[in-house]
PDB file of C-alpha atoms in Angstrom:
ATOM      1  CA  UNK A   1      11.547  74.176  80.041  1.00 48.00           C
ATOM      2  CA  UNK A   2      10.294  77.030  78.003  1.00 51.00           C
ATOM      3  CA  UNK A   3      12.865  79.334  76.383  1.00 52.00           C
ATOM      4  CA  UNK A   4      12.876  82.959  76.716  1.00 53.00           C
ATOM      5  CA  UNK A   5      11.624  84.461  73.683  1.00 54.00           C
ATOM      6  CA  UNK A   6      14.272  86.522  71.589  1.00 54.00           C
ATOM      7  CA  UNK A   7      13.290  89.597  69.780  1.00 51.00           C
ATOM      8  CA  UNK A   8      13.064  88.932  65.934  1.00 53.00           C
ATOM      9  CA  UNK A   9      15.191  90.874  63.713  1.00 49.00           C
ATOM     10  CA  UNK A  10      13.237  93.207  61.181  1.00 48.00           C
ATOM     11  CA  UNK A  11      14.181  93.519  57.584  1.00 47.00           C
ATOM     12  CA  UNK A  12      15.785  96.794  58.218  1.00 47.00           C
ATOM     13  CA  UNK A  13      17.923  95.298  60.814  1.00 49.00           C
ATOM     14  CA  UNK A  14      19.022  92.057  58.921  1.00 47.00           C
ATOM     15  CA  UNK A  15      20.248  94.116  55.920  1.00 49.00           C
ATOM     16  CA  UNK A  16      23.458  94.272  54.319  1.00 49.00           C
ATOM     17  CA  UNK A  17      24.202  97.757  55.370  1.00 50.00           C
ATOM     18  CA  UNK A  18      26.697  99.102  57.912  1.00 52.00           C
ATOM     19  CA  UNK A  19      25.685  98.125  61.808  1.00 51.00           C
ATOM     20  CA  UNK A  20      24.055 100.830  63.687  1.00 56.00           C
ATOM     21  CA  UNK A  21      25.812 102.250  66.805  1.00 51.00           C
ATOM     22  CA  UNK A  22      23.702 102.244  69.969  1.00 52.00           C
ATOM     23  CA  UNK A  23      23.189 105.834  71.178  1.00 50.00           C
ATOM     24  CA  UNK A  24      24.539 105.092  74.590  1.00 49.00           C
ATOM     25  CA  UNK A  25      27.582 103.430  73.023  1.00 48.00           C
ATOM     26  CA  UNK A  26      28.139 105.796  70.089  1.00 45.00           C
ATOM     27  CA  UNK A  27      31.433 107.091  72.035  1.00 45.00           C
ATOM     28  CA  UNK A  28      33.708 105.257  74.229  1.00 46.00           C
ATOM     29  CA  UNK A  29      34.726 108.258  75.995  1.00 47.00           C
ATOM     30  CA  UNK A  30      31.841 110.508  76.400  1.00 46.00           C
ATOM     31  CA  UNK A  31      32.116 113.767  78.223  1.00 47.00           C
ATOM     32  CA  UNK A  32      31.022 114.294  81.865  1.00 46.00           C
ATOM     33  CA  UNK A  33      28.163 116.191  80.850  1.00 49.00           C
ATOM     34  CA  UNK A  34      26.913 113.479  78.762  1.00 48.00           C
ATOM     35  CA  UNK A  35      27.104 115.468  75.638  1.00 51.00           C
ATOM     36  CA  UNK A  36      28.751 112.790  73.685  1.00 50.00           C
ATOM     37  CA  UNK A  37      31.680 114.730  72.578  1.00 50.00           C
ATOM     38  CA  UNK A  38      34.638 112.554  71.849  1.00 50.00           C
ATOM     39  CA  UNK A  39      37.846 113.415  73.647  1.00 49.00           C
ATOM     40  CA  UNK A  40      41.046 111.307  74.614  1.00 49.00           C
ATOM     41  CA  UNK A  41      41.191 109.985  77.993  1.00 49.00           C
ATOM     42  CA  UNK A  42      44.719 111.394  78.748  1.00 51.00           C
ATOM     43  CA  UNK A  43      43.453 115.272  78.077  1.00 54.00           C
ATOM     44  CA  UNK A  44      45.327 115.609  74.740  1.00 53.00           C
ATOM     45  CA  UNK A  45      43.406 117.318  71.830  1.00 53.00           C
ATOM     46  CA  UNK A  46      42.173 114.847  69.151  1.00 53.00           C
ATOM     47  CA  UNK A  47      44.738 116.329  66.610  1.00 55.00           C
ATOM     48  CA  UNK A  48      48.085 117.945  66.693  1.00 50.00           C
ATOM     49  CA  UNK A  49      47.382 121.757  66.234  1.00 53.00           C
ATOM     50  CA  UNK A  50      48.674 123.088  62.833  1.00 50.00           C
ATOM     51  CA  UNK A  51      51.100 125.582  64.381  1.00 49.00           C
ATOM     52  CA  UNK A  52      52.552 122.793  66.598  1.00 49.00           C
ATOM     53  CA  UNK A  53      53.446 120.574  63.663  1.00 48.00           C
ATOM     54  CA  UNK A  54      57.146 120.395  62.445  1.00 47.00           C
ATOM     55  CA  UNK A  55      57.754 121.868  59.118  1.00 47.00           C
ATOM     56  CA  UNK A  56      59.863 120.402  56.386  1.00 44.00           C
ATOM     57  CA  UNK A  57      62.901 122.142  54.878  1.00 42.00           C
ATOM     58  CA  UNK A  58      60.493 123.855  52.436  1.00 43.00           C
ATOM     59  CA  UNK A  59      58.344 125.311  55.026  1.00 45.00           C
ATOM     60  CA  UNK A  60      55.453 123.081  54.554  1.00 45.00           C
ATOM     61  CA  UNK A  61      53.729 121.290  57.502  1.00 49.00           C
ATOM     62  CA  UNK A  62      54.882 117.875  58.020  1.00 46.00           C
ATOM     63  CA  UNK A  63      56.834 115.376  60.270  1.00 42.00           C
ATOM     64  CA  UNK A  64      60.307 115.265  58.687  1.00 40.00           C
ATOM     65  CA  UNK A  65      62.886 115.271  61.464  1.00 43.00           C
ATOM     66  CA  UNK A  66      65.449 117.860  61.467  1.00 44.00           C
ATOM     67  CA  UNK A  67      68.813 116.850  59.930  1.00 43.00           C
ATOM     68  CA  UNK A  68      71.535 116.724  62.762  1.00 47.00           C
ATOM     69  CA  UNK A  69      73.991 119.345  62.402  1.00 53.00           C
ATOM     70  CA  UNK A  70      75.938 121.983  64.414  1.00 57.00           C
ATOM     71  CA  UNK A  71      73.983 125.052  65.562  1.00 68.00           C
ATOM     72  CA  UNK A  72      74.488 128.006  63.305  1.00 77.00           C
ATOM     73  CA  UNK A  73      75.464 130.520  66.253  1.00 79.00           C
ATOM     74  CA  UNK A  74      78.196 127.926  67.251  1.00 85.00           C
ATOM     75  CA  UNK A  75      79.430 127.683  63.627  1.00 84.00           C
ATOM     76  CA  UNK A  76      79.402 131.496  63.270  1.00 88.00           C
ATOM     77  CA  UNK A  77      81.287 132.064  66.575  1.00 89.00           C
ATOM     78  CA  UNK A  78      83.889 129.393  65.749  1.00 92.00           C
ATOM     79  CA  UNK A  79      84.541 131.014  62.374  1.00 94.00           C
ATOM     80  CA  UNK A  80      84.757 134.340  63.991  1.00 95.00           C
ATOM     81  CA  UNK A  81      87.396 133.068  66.484  1.00 97.00           C
ATOM     82  CA  UNK A  82      89.428 131.669  63.608  1.00 96.00           C
ATOM     83  CA  UNK A  83      89.196 134.966  61.581  1.00 97.00           C
ATOM     84  CA  UNK A  84      90.464 136.835  64.646  1.00 97.00           C
ATOM     85  CA  UNK A  85      93.363 134.280  65.350  1.00 97.00           C
ATOM     86  CA  UNK A  86      94.444 134.485  61.824  1.00 98.00           C
ATOM     87  CA  UNK A  87      94.322 138.197  61.701  1.00 97.00           C
ATOM     88  CA  UNK A  88      96.536 138.233  64.906  1.00 97.00           C
ATOM     89  CA  UNK A  89      99.101 135.817  63.504  1.00 97.00           C
ATOM     90  CA  UNK A  90      99.194 137.711  60.244  1.00 97.00           C
ATOM     91  CA  UNK A  91      99.693 141.030  62.161  1.00 97.00           C
ATOM     92  CA  UNK A  92     102.478 139.577  64.273  1.00 96.00           C
ATOM     93  CA  UNK A  93     104.331 138.095  61.234  1.00 96.00           C
ATOM     94  CA  UNK A  94     104.045 141.321  59.326  1.00 95.00           C
ATOM     95  CA  UNK A  95     105.558 143.553  62.336  1.00 95.00           C
ATOM     96  CA  UNK A  96     107.917 140.751  63.455  1.00 93.00           C
ATOM     97  CA  UNK A  97     106.200 140.843  66.916  1.00 94.00           C
ATOM     98  CA  UNK A  98     107.059 138.851  70.219  1.00 94.00           C
ATOM     99  CA  UNK A  99     104.761 136.075  68.986  1.00 95.00           C
ATOM    100  CA  UNK A 100     106.968 135.520  65.995  1.00 94.00           C
ATOM    101  CA  UNK A 101     110.103 135.179  68.086  1.00 93.00           C
ATOM    102  CA  UNK A 102     108.347 132.710  70.213  1.00 96.00           C
ATOM    103  CA  UNK A 103     107.357 130.687  67.169  1.00 97.00           C
ATOM    104  CA  UNK A 104     111.010 130.548  66.058  1.00 95.00           C
ATOM    105  CA  UNK A 105     112.151 129.210  69.403  1.00 96.00           C
ATOM    106  CA  UNK A 106     109.461 126.425  69.420  1.00 96.00           C
ATOM    107  CA  UNK A 107     110.058 125.730  65.733  1.00 96.00           C
ATOM    108  CA  UNK A 108     113.802 125.368  66.418  1.00 94.00           C
ATOM    109  CA  UNK A 109     113.033 122.837  69.135  1.00 95.00           C
ATOM    110  CA  UNK A 110     110.795 120.794  66.954  1.00 96.00           C
ATOM    111  CA  UNK A 111     112.845 120.558  63.927  1.00 95.00           C
ATOM    112  CA  UNK A 112     114.199 116.974  62.967  1.00 92.00           C
ATOM    113  CA  UNK A 113     112.082 115.049  65.405  1.00 93.00           C
ATOM    114  CA  UNK A 114     110.471 111.839  64.204  1.00 92.00           C
ATOM    115  CA  UNK A 115     111.602 109.613  61.451  1.00 95.00           C
ATOM    116  CA  UNK A 116     112.434 111.798  58.409  1.00 95.00           C
ATOM    117  CA  UNK A 117     110.574 109.275  56.020  1.00 96.00           C
ATOM    118  CA  UNK A 118     107.435 109.663  58.051  1.00 97.00           C
ATOM    119  CA  UNK A 119     107.506 113.331  58.286  1.00 97.00           C
ATOM    120  CA  UNK A 120     108.237 113.589  54.590  1.00 97.00           C
ATOM    121  CA  UNK A 121     105.318 111.463  53.872  1.00 97.00           C
ATOM    122  CA  UNK A 122     102.935 113.555  56.104  1.00 97.00           C
ATOM    123  CA  UNK A 123     104.210 116.616  54.390  1.00 97.00           C
ATOM    124  CA  UNK A 124     103.405 115.401  50.978  1.00 97.00           C
ATOM    125  CA  UNK A 125      99.758 114.834  51.717  1.00 97.00           C
ATOM    126  CA  UNK A 126      99.401 118.566  51.425  1.00 96.00           C
ATOM    127  CA  UNK A 127     101.147 118.704  48.033  1.00 95.00           C
ATOM    128  CA  UNK A 128      99.211 119.262  44.935  1.00 95.00           C
ATOM    129  CA  UNK A 129      99.970 115.771  43.416  1.00 96.00           C
ATOM    130  CA  UNK A 130      98.194 114.149  46.303  1.00 97.00           C
ATOM    131  CA  UNK A 131      95.561 116.400  47.369  1.00 97.00           C
ATOM    132  CA  UNK A 132      94.089 117.519  44.175  1.00 97.00           C
ATOM    133  CA  UNK A 133      93.765 113.967  42.619  1.00 97.00           C
ATOM    134  CA  UNK A 134      91.503 112.999  45.937  1.00 97.00           C
ATOM    135  CA  UNK A 135      89.378 116.042  45.300  1.00 97.00           C
ATOM    136  CA  UNK A 136      89.416 115.423  41.533  1.00 97.00           C
ATOM    137  CA  UNK A 137      87.887 111.849  42.310  1.00 97.00           C
ATOM    138  CA  UNK A 138      85.247 113.226  44.579  1.00 96.00           C
ATOM    139  CA  UNK A 139      84.321 115.820  42.032  1.00 97.00           C
ATOM    140  CA  UNK A 140      84.140 113.152  39.250  1.00 97.00           C
ATOM    141  CA  UNK A 141      81.829 111.207  41.507  1.00 95.00           C
ATOM    142  CA  UNK A 142      79.621 114.229  42.190  1.00 95.00           C
ATOM    143  CA  UNK A 143      79.323 114.874  38.354  1.00 96.00           C
ATOM    144  CA  UNK A 144      78.374 111.166  37.908  1.00 95.00           C
ATOM    145  CA  UNK A 145      75.609 111.693  40.521  1.00 92.00           C
ATOM    146  CA  UNK A 146      74.526 114.822  38.432  1.00 92.00           C
ATOM    147  CA  UNK A 147      75.480 117.244  41.082  1.00 93.00           C
ATOM    148  CA  UNK A 148      77.030 119.648  38.698  1.00 94.00           C
ATOM    149  CA  UNK A 149      76.359 122.827  40.900  1.00 93.00           C
ATOM    150  CA  UNK A 150      78.007 121.244  43.917  1.00 94.00           C
ATOM    151  CA  UNK A 151      81.089 120.164  41.985  1.00 95.00           C
ATOM    152  CA  UNK A 152      81.465 123.459  40.533  1.00 96.00           C
ATOM    153  CA  UNK A 153      81.357 125.201  43.954  1.00 96.00           C
ATOM    154  CA  UNK A 154      83.815 122.734  45.357  1.00 96.00           C
ATOM    155  CA  UNK A 155      86.327 123.472  42.453  1.00 97.00           C
ATOM    156  CA  UNK A 156      85.960 127.113  42.885  1.00 97.00           C
ATOM    157  CA  UNK A 157      86.671 126.889  46.645  1.00 97.00           C
ATOM    158  CA  UNK A 158      89.916 124.989  45.695  1.00 97.00           C
ATOM    159  CA  UNK A 159      90.966 127.721  43.366  1.00 97.00           C
ATOM    160  CA  UNK A 160      90.324 130.199  46.123  1.00 97.00           C
ATOM    161  CA  UNK A 161      93.369 128.697  48.017  1.00 97.00           C
ATOM    162  CA  UNK A 162      96.152 130.145  45.811  1.00 96.00           C
ATOM    163  CA  UNK A 163      94.203 133.283  45.168  1.00 97.00           C
ATOM    164  CA  UNK A 164      94.499 134.025  48.982  1.00 97.00           C
ATOM    165  CA  UNK A 165      97.775 132.406  49.772  1.00 97.00           C
ATOM    166  CA  UNK A 166     100.124 133.755  47.308  1.00 97.00           C
ATOM    167  CA  UNK A 167      99.237 137.400  47.764  1.00 97.00           C
ATOM    168  CA  UNK A 168      99.910 136.928  51.607  1.00 97.00           C
ATOM    169  CA  UNK A 169     103.139 135.063  51.010  1.00 97.00           C
ATOM    170  CA  UNK A 170     104.503 137.954  48.914  1.00 96.00           C
ATOM    171  CA  UNK A 171     103.234 140.650  51.217  1.00 96.00           C
ATOM    172  CA  UNK A 172     104.610 139.144  54.317  1.00 95.00           C
ATOM    173  CA  UNK A 173     107.850 137.581  52.894  1.00 95.00           C
ATOM    174  CA  UNK A 174     108.719 135.604  55.791  1.00 96.00           C
ATOM    175  CA  UNK A 175     111.856 133.625  55.683  1.00 95.00           C
ATOM    176  CA  UNK A 176     111.409 130.054  56.068  1.00 94.00           C
ATOM    177  CA  UNK A 177     113.249 127.515  58.437  1.00 94.00           C
ATOM    178  CA  UNK A 178     116.610 126.120  57.522  1.00 90.00           C
ATOM    179  CA  UNK A 179     116.726 128.238  54.426  1.00 91.00           C
ATOM    180  CA  UNK A 180     117.381 131.755  52.993  1.00 92.00           C
ATOM    181  CA  UNK A 181     114.140 131.670  50.998  1.00 95.00           C
ATOM    182  CA  UNK A 182     111.295 133.644  51.758  1.00 95.00           C
ATOM    183  CA  UNK A 183     107.480 133.643  51.037  1.00 95.00           C
ATOM    184  CA  UNK A 184     106.661 131.078  53.688  1.00 97.00           C
ATOM    185  CA  UNK A 185     103.649 132.435  55.291  1.00 97.00           C
ATOM    186  CA  UNK A 186     101.020 131.060  55.527  1.00 97.00           C
ATOM    187  CA  UNK A 187     101.633 127.355  54.729  1.00 97.00           C
ATOM    188  CA  UNK A 188     100.247 126.692  51.106  1.00 97.00           C
ATOM    189  CA  UNK A 189     100.429 122.945  51.871  1.00 97.00           C
ATOM    190  CA  UNK A 190      98.304 123.097  54.817  1.00 98.00           C
ATOM    191  CA  UNK A 191      95.766 125.259  53.289  1.00 98.00           C
ATOM    192  CA  UNK A 192      95.663 122.902  50.366  1.00 97.00           C
ATOM    193  CA  UNK A 193      95.316 119.855  52.545  1.00 98.00           C
ATOM    194  CA  UNK A 194      92.489 121.532  54.770  1.00 97.00           C
ATOM    195  CA  UNK A 195      90.352 122.760  51.516  1.00 98.00           C
ATOM    196  CA  UNK A 196      90.996 119.701  49.257  1.00 98.00           C
ATOM    197  CA  UNK A 197      90.056 117.101  52.154  1.00 98.00           C
ATOM    198  CA  UNK A 198      87.396 119.370  53.424  1.00 97.00           C
ATOM    199  CA  UNK A 199      85.753 120.119  50.283  1.00 97.00           C
ATOM    200  CA  UNK A 200      85.750 116.386  49.580  1.00 96.00           C
ATOM    201  CA  UNK A 201      84.209 115.630  52.886  1.00 95.00           C
ATOM    202  CA  UNK A 202      81.409 118.363  52.363  1.00 95.00           C
ATOM    203  CA  UNK A 203      80.659 116.938  48.772  1.00 95.00           C
ATOM    204  CA  UNK A 204      80.201 113.471  49.820  1.00 92.00           C
ATOM    205  CA  UNK A 205      77.995 114.361  52.692  1.00 90.00           C
ATOM    206  CA  UNK A 206      75.623 116.516  50.528  1.00 90.00           C
ATOM    207  CA  UNK A 207      75.311 113.872  47.936  1.00 89.00           C
ATOM    208  CA  UNK A 208      72.238 111.326  48.851  1.00 84.00           C
ATOM    209  CA  UNK A 209      73.258 108.142  50.008  1.00 73.00           C
ATOM    210  CA  UNK A 210      73.131 105.416  47.095  1.00 67.00           C
ATOM    211  CA  UNK A 211      69.994 103.064  47.556  1.00 64.00           C
ATOM    212  CA  UNK A 212      72.138  99.981  48.193  1.00 60.00           C
ATOM    213  CA  UNK A 213      73.830 101.747  51.163  1.00 56.00           C
ATOM    214  CA  UNK A 214      70.874 103.389  52.771  1.00 57.00           C
ATOM    215  CA  UNK A 215      70.438 100.837  55.400  1.00 58.00           C
ATOM    216  CA  UNK A 216      74.207 100.343  55.867  1.00 55.00           C
ATOM    217  CA  UNK A 217      75.022 100.966  59.636  1.00 51.00           C
ATOM    218  CA  UNK A 218      78.383 102.668  59.008  1.00 54.00           C
ATOM    219  CA  UNK A 219      78.297 106.427  60.238  1.00 56.00           C
ATOM    220  CA  UNK A 220      79.120 108.419  57.017  1.00 58.00           C
ATOM    221  CA  UNK A 221      78.081 111.603  58.787  1.00 64.00           C
ATOM    222  CA  UNK A 222      81.157 111.695  60.742  1.00 75.00           C
ATOM    223  CA  UNK A 223      83.706 109.561  59.108  1.00 85.00           C
ATOM    224  CA  UNK A 224      84.463 111.867  56.316  1.00 88.00           C
ATOM    225  CA  UNK A 225      84.830 114.818  58.568  1.00 91.00           C
ATOM    226  CA  UNK A 226      87.086 113.161  60.835  1.00 94.00           C
ATOM    227  CA  UNK A 227      89.182 111.675  58.013  1.00 95.00           C
ATOM    228  CA  UNK A 228      89.630 115.261  56.498  1.00 96.00           C
ATOM    229  CA  UNK A 229      90.464 116.607  59.906  1.00 96.00           C
ATOM    230  CA  UNK A 230      93.025 113.975  60.386  1.00 97.00           C
ATOM    231  CA  UNK A 231      94.744 114.310  57.276  1.00 97.00           C
ATOM    232  CA  UNK A 232      95.030 118.035  57.632  1.00 97.00           C
ATOM    233  CA  UNK A 233      96.337 117.866  60.904  1.00 97.00           C
ATOM    234  CA  UNK A 234      98.992 115.242  59.836  1.00 98.00           C
ATOM    235  CA  UNK A 235     100.080 117.286  57.152  1.00 98.00           C
ATOM    236  CA  UNK A 236     100.893 120.435  59.490  1.00 97.00           C
ATOM    237  CA  UNK A 237     102.670 118.097  62.165  1.00 97.00           C
ATOM    238  CA  UNK A 238     104.774 116.711  59.181  1.00 97.00           C
ATOM    239  CA  UNK A 239     105.680 120.219  57.824  1.00 98.00           C
ATOM    240  CA  UNK A 240     106.884 121.489  61.203  1.00 97.00           C
ATOM    241  CA  UNK A 241     108.702 118.274  62.239  1.00 97.00           C
ATOM    242  CA  UNK A 242     110.479 118.198  59.019  1.00 96.00           C
ATOM    243  CA  UNK A 243     111.516 121.534  58.925  1.00 95.00           C
ATOM    244  CA  UNK A 244     109.547 123.001  55.997  1.00 97.00           C
ATOM    245  CA  UNK A 245     107.554 125.521  58.068  1.00 97.00           C
ATOM    246  CA  UNK A 246     107.326 127.381  61.347  1.00 97.00           C
ATOM    247  CA  UNK A 247     104.524 126.497  63.636  1.00 98.00           C
ATOM    248  CA  UNK A 248     102.753 129.693  63.029  1.00 97.00           C
ATOM    249  CA  UNK A 249     102.941 129.044  59.310  1.00 98.00           C
ATOM    250  CA  UNK A 250     100.948 125.949  59.780  1.00 98.00           C
ATOM    251  CA  UNK A 251      98.563 127.222  62.369  1.00 98.00           C
ATOM    252  CA  UNK A 252      97.563 130.011  59.960  1.00 98.00           C
ATOM    253  CA  UNK A 253      96.710 127.501  57.299  1.00 97.00           C
ATOM    254  CA  UNK A 254      94.699 125.588  59.725  1.00 97.00           C
ATOM    255  CA  UNK A 255      92.789 128.807  60.382  1.00 97.00           C
ATOM    256  CA  UNK A 256      92.352 129.803  56.541  1.00 97.00           C
ATOM    257  CA  UNK A 257      91.020 126.473  55.715  1.00 96.00           C
ATOM    258  CA  UNK A 258      87.595 126.541  57.380  1.00 96.00           C
ATOM    259  CA  UNK A 259      87.282 130.190  56.535  1.00 97.00           C
ATOM    260  CA  UNK A 260      87.632 129.319  52.756  1.00 97.00           C
ATOM    261  CA  UNK A 261      85.319 126.360  53.127  1.00 97.00           C
ATOM    262  CA  UNK A 262      82.415 128.184  54.969  1.00 95.00           C
ATOM    263  CA  UNK A 263      80.426 128.998  51.895  1.00 94.00           C
ATOM    264  CA  UNK A 264      80.587 125.456  50.561  1.00 95.00           C
ATOM    265  CA  UNK A 265      79.621 124.031  53.960  1.00 92.00           C
ATOM    266  CA  UNK A 266      76.491 126.053  53.769  1.00 91.00           C
ATOM    267  CA  UNK A 267      75.718 124.859  50.367  1.00 89.00           C
ATOM    268  CA  UNK A 268      76.450 121.321  51.386  1.00 86.00           C
ATOM    269  CA  UNK A 269      74.009 121.591  54.462  1.00 85.00           C
ATOM    270  CA  UNK A 270      71.336 122.842  52.269  1.00 82.00           C
ATOM    271  CA  UNK A 271      71.633 120.040  49.807  1.00 77.00           C
ATOM    272  CA  UNK A 272      71.775 117.571  52.489  1.00 72.00           C
ATOM    273  CA  UNK A 273      68.583 118.809  54.107  1.00 72.00           C
ATOM    274  CA  UNK A 274      66.690 118.717  50.781  1.00 70.00           C
ATOM    275  CA  UNK A 275      67.877 115.157  50.008  1.00 60.00           C
ATOM    276  CA  UNK A 276      66.978 113.906  53.334  1.00 58.00           C
ATOM    277  CA  UNK A 277      63.404 115.483  52.886  1.00 53.00           C
ATOM    278  CA  UNK A 278      62.916 113.837  49.577  1.00 50.00           C
ATOM    279  CA  UNK A 279      64.479 110.288  50.140  1.00 42.00           C
ATOM    280  CA  UNK A 280      64.014 108.607  53.436  1.00 41.00           C
ATOM    281  CA  UNK A 281      67.096 106.949  55.089  1.00 38.00           C
ATOM    282  CA  UNK A 282      69.720 109.463  53.533  1.00 36.00           C
TER     283      UNK A 282
END
């Protein structure tokens, strides 16, 4: 049986150069008009348009995903409501309005409830000997991580608490519960707890995660703010139950804390976005 002769390869075909594509198979998806223009079978463009690409925090084209966070309009609205509530409470305290009388009745019903040792412990969470060392440790860690600017801003934020609270105490001269002393509005312990623990959380969130912890599964993004909120809430509850402050004194301190922390929160958010764009996994 004779074999079908095969075409012999020429020297040009058997060379070491790149293989040549056959014209009829040059494009796997040729256009319907036979022009050979490549295109995707699903109708998508061969590349993402430049205008549709997501930009990085510096504004350059890239694919850096956005850092999770609260929407700016929501944050601004919440801060506005807190400022209005703080202004309303301060006005009622200054004019001794009906809200003040209601506050005294509610406070009288709450004083002395709960174990005294526990309420004293909760009240002490907002004291300078407890809250300031916590913040000092966090600031020391920030300095060790070479975040001098962030540490200075956090320290200035803490210094703003007495600068705001003391004049308000003197101006309102509200008498405290179970005592003849005055200057109890707003609660300095509550404001100190809110700013000290809140600033600590914001500083920790702004710092890049250490290399050895980048693959850790613990959710640092929400653990530190939740801890700050719980400590601040516990401080206010202890102050009211132990009889150190009226409820409105504590509520004003809760309102004042986020307002003082707002500039530091903005700086922390910017630092976190920059570190996330530079270091994957932060």
